[in-house]
Tab-separated table of C-alpha atoms in Angstrom:
chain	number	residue	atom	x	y	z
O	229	UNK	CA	14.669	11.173	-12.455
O	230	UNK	CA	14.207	7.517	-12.415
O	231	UNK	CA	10.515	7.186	-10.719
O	232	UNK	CA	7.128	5.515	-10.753
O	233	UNK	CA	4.152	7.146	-12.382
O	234	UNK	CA	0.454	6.981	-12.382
O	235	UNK	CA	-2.047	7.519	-14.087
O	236	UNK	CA	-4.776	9.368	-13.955
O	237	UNK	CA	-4.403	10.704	-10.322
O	238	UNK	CA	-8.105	11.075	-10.102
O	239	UNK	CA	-10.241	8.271	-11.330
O	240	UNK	CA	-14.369	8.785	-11.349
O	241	UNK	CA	-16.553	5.884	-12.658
O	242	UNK	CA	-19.592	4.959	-12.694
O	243	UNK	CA	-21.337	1.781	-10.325
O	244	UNK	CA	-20.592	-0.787	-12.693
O	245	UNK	CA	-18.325	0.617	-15.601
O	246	UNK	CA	-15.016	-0.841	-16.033
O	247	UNK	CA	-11.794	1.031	-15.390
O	248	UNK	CA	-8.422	0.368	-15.956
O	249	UNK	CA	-5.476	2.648	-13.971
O	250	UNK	CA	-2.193	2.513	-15.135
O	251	UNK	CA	1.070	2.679	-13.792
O	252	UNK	CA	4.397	2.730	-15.463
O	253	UNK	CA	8.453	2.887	-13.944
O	254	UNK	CA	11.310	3.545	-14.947
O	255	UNK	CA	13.273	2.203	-12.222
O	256	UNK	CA	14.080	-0.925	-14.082
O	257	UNK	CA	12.237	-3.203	-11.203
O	258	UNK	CA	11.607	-6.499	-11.905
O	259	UNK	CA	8.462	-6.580	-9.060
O	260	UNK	CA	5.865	-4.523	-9.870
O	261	UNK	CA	2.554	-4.507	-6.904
O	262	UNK	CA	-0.884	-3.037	-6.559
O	263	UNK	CA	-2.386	-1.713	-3.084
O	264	UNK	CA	-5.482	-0.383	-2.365
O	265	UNK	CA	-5.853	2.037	0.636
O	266	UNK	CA	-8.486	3.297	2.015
O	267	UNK	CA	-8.751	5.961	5.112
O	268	UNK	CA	-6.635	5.430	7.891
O	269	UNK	CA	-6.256	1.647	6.794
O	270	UNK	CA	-2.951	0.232	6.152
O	271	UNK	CA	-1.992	-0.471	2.123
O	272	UNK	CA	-3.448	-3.607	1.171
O	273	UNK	CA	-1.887	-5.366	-1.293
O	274	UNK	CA	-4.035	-6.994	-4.048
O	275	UNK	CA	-1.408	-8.732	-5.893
O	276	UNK	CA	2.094	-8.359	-7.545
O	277	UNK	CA	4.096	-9.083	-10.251
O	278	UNK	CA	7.673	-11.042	-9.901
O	279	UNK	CA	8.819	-10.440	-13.517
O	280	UNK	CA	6.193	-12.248	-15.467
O	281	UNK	CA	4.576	-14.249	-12.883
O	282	UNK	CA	1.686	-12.812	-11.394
O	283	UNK	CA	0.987	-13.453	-7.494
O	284	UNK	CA	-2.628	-13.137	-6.778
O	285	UNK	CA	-2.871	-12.129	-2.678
O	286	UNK	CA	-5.719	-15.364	-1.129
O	287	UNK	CA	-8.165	-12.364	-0.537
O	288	UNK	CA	-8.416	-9.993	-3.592
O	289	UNK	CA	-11.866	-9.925	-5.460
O	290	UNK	CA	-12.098	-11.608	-8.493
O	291	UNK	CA	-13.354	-8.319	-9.650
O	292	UNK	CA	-9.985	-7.163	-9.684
O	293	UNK	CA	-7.171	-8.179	-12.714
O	294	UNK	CA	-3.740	-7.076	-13.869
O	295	UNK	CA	-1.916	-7.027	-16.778
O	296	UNK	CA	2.286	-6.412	-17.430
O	297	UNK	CA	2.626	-6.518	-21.094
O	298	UNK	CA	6.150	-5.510	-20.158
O	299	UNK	CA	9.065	-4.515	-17.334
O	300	UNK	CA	7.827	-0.928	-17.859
O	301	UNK	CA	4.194	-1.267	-17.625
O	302	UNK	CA	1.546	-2.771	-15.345
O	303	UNK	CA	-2.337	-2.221	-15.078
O	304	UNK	CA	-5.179	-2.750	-12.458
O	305	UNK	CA	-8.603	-3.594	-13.814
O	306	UNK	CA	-11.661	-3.191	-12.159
O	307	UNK	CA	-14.384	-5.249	-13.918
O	308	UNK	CA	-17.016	-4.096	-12.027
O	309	UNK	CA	-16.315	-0.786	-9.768
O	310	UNK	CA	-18.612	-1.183	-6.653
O	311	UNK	CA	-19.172	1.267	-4.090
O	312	UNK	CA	-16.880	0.072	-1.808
O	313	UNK	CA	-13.964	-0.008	-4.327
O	314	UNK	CA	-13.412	3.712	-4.153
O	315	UNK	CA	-10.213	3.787	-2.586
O	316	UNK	CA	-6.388	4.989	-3.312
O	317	UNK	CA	-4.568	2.472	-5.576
O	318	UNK	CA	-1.095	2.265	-5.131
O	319	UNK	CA	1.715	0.886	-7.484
O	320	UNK	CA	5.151	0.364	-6.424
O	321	UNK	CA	8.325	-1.721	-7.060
O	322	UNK	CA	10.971	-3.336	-5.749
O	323	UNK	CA	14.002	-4.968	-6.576
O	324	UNK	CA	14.519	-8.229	-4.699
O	325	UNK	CA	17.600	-10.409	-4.953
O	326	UNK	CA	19.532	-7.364	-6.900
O	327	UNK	CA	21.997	-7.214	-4.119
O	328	UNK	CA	21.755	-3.141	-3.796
O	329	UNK	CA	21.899	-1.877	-0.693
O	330	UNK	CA	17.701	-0.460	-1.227
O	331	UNK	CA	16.585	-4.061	-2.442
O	332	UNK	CA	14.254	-4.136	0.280
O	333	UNK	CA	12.818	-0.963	-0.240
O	334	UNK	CA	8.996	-0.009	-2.427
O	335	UNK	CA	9.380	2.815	-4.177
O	336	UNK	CA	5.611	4.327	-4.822
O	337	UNK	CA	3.903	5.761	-7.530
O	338	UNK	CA	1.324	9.126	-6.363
O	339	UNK	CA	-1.767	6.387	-6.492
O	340	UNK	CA	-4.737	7.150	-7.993
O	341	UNK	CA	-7.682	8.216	-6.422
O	342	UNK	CA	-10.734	6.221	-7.577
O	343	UNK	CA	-14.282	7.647	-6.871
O	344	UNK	CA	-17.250	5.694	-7.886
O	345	UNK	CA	-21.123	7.107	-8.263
N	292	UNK	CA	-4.060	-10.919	15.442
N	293	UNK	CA	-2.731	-8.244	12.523
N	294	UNK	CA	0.939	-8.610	11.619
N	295	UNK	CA	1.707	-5.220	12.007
N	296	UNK	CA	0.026	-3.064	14.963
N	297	UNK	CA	0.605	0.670	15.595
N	298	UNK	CA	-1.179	3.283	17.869
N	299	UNK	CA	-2.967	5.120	15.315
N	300	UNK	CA	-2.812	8.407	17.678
N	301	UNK	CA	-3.229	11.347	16.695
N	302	UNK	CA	-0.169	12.731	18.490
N	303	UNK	CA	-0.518	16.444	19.099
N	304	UNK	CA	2.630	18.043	19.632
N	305	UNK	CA	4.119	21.554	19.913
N	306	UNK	CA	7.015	22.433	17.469
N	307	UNK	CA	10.333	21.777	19.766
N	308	UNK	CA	9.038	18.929	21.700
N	309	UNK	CA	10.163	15.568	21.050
N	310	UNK	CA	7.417	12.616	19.988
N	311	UNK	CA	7.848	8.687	20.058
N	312	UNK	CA	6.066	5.735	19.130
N	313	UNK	CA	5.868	2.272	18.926
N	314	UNK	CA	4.516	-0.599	16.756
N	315	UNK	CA	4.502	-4.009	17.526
N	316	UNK	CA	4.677	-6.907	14.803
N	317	UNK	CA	3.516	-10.441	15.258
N	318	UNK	CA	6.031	-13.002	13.364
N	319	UNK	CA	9.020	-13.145	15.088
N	320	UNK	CA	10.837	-14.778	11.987
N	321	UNK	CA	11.030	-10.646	10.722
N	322	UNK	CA	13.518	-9.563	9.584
N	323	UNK	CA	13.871	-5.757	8.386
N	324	UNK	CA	11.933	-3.295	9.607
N	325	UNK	CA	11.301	0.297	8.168
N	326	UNK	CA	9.092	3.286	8.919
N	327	UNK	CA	7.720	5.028	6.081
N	328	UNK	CA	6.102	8.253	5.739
N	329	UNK	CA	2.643	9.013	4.146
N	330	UNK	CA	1.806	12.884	3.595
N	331	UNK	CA	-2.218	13.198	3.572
N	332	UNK	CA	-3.038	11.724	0.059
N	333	UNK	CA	-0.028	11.273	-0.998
N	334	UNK	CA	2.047	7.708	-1.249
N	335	UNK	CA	4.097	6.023	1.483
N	336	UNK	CA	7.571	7.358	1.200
N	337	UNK	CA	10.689	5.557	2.861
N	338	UNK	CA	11.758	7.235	5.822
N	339	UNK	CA	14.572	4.954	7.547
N	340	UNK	CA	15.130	1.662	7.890
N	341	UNK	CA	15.286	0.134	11.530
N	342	UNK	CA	18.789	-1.759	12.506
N	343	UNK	CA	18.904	-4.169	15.601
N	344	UNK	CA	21.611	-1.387	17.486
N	345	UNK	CA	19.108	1.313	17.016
N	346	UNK	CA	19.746	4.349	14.153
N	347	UNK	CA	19.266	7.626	13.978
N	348	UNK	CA	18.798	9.851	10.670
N	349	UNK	CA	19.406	13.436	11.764
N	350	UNK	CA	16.067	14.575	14.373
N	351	UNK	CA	14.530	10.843	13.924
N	352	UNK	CA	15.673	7.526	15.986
N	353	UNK	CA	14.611	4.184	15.491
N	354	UNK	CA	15.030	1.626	17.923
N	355	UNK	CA	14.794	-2.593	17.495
N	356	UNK	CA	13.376	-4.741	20.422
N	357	UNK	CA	12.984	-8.279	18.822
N	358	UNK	CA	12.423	-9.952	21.893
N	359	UNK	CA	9.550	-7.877	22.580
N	360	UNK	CA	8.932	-7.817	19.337
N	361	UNK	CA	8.474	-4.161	19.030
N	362	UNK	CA	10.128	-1.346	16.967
N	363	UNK	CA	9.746	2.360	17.789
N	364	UNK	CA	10.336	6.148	16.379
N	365	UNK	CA	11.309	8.891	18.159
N	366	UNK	CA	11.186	12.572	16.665
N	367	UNK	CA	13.510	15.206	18.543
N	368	UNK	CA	12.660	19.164	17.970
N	369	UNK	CA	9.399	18.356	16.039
N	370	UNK	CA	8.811	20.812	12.559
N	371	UNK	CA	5.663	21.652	11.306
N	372	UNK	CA	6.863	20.003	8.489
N	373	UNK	CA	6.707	16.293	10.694
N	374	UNK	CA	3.016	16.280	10.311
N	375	UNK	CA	2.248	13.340	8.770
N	376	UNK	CA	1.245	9.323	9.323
N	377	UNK	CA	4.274	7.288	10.134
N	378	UNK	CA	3.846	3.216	8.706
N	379	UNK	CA	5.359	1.062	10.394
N	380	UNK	CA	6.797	-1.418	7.908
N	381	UNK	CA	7.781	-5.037	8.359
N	382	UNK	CA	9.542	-7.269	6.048
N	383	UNK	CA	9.067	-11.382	6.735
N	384	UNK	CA	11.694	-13.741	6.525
N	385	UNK	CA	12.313	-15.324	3.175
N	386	UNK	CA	9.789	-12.931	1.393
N	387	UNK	CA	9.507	-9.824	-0.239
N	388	UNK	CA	6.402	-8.702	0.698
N	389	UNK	CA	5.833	-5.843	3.403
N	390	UNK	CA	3.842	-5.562	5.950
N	391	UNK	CA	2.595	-2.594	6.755
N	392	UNK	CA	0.939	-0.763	9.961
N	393	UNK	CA	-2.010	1.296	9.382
N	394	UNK	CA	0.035	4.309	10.900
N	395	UNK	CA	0.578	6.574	13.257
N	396	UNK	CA	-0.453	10.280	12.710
N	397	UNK	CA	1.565	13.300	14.191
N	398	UNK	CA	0.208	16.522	13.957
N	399	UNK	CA	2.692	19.167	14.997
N	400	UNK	CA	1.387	22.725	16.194
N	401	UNK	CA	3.064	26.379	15.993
């Protein structure tokens, strides 16, 4: 089944310690986002990818980078993990302008669950 | 002012009875709505989308007011199985970003 994964589902770092999650499709999307959620908080997105531009959202830390090395593939760094970066990270895509009747529609990965010490 | 507001509840219902909601969304330029559903940690899953006549998708009905600017949910003969937080889900006009409420949470009883 055509679907979004992530990986791992449960993250633990350490104050400090870079970590990279990863999420991959299948879906054949050409927008690919990150969200962070935390508890009972609405998904916030931290920024997207519209093929290979990347759309930074006004309000993300610089603490926080992507990469998309290709259509398949897109990462979330955290340089730094802080204590108040332990949160569920979301990825999801779309498929805007493709003129299917679910072009509107973000289609989630599981997130991962990032704990930090 | 948030784009996207929603009573974050909890509702606590017995199985049978019927539960509704609203959310209320600030640009009135909108223009599709959705309400997704988010199991406890677990990812935001489409539920419906929201059409200005109102829809319904078997036990669920979603109703459009833009000039109040307000879209609702209604849940007939609640399941156990309903328990969950409903996002209410906004989509601008000219963008594909979404909007998204912080949710509503049902909790449905035995």
């Amino acid at each position: 089944d055509a679907m979004v994964i992530q990986n791992p589902r449960y993250q633990v770092t350490q104050f400090g310690k870079p970590v990279t999650l990863s999420c991959s499709q299948t879906l054949n999307h050409n927008v690919m986002y990150w969200y962070q959620q935390k508890s009972s908080q609405a998904p916030k997105l931290l920024f997207h990818y519209y093929d290979k531009d990347f759309n930074n959202e006004a309000d993300t830390p610089d603490n926080f980078q992507s990469r998309r090395p290709n259509t398949s593939f897109c990462f979330l760094d955290i340089r730094s993990p802080g204590l108040g970066d332990a949160a569920m990270y979301l990825c999801a895509t779309s498929s805007p302008g493709s003129g299917g009747h679910d072009q509107e529609t973000q289609y989630f990965g599981p997130g991962t669950r990032l704990l930090v010490l | 002012r948030k784009e996207v507001e929603q009573d974050p509840g909890p509702f606590n219902v017995p199985e049978g009875a019927t539960v509704a909601f609203n959310c209320t969304y600030s640009n009135s330029a909108s223009q599709s709505f959705f309400w997704y559903r988010q199991d406890c940690r677990k990812e935001p899953k489409l539920l419906m989308s929201v059409y200005s006549s109102g829809n319904e998708d078997g036990r669920f009905t979603a109703q459009l007011n833009r000039a109040s600017q307000y879209i609702s949910l209604l849940i007939r003969d609640s399941k156990l199985s309903d328990s969950a937080t409903y996002l209410c889900v906004v989509l601008p006009a000219n963008d594909y970003k979404l909007s998204f409420g912080a949710g509503t949470t049902v909790t449905v009883r035995a």
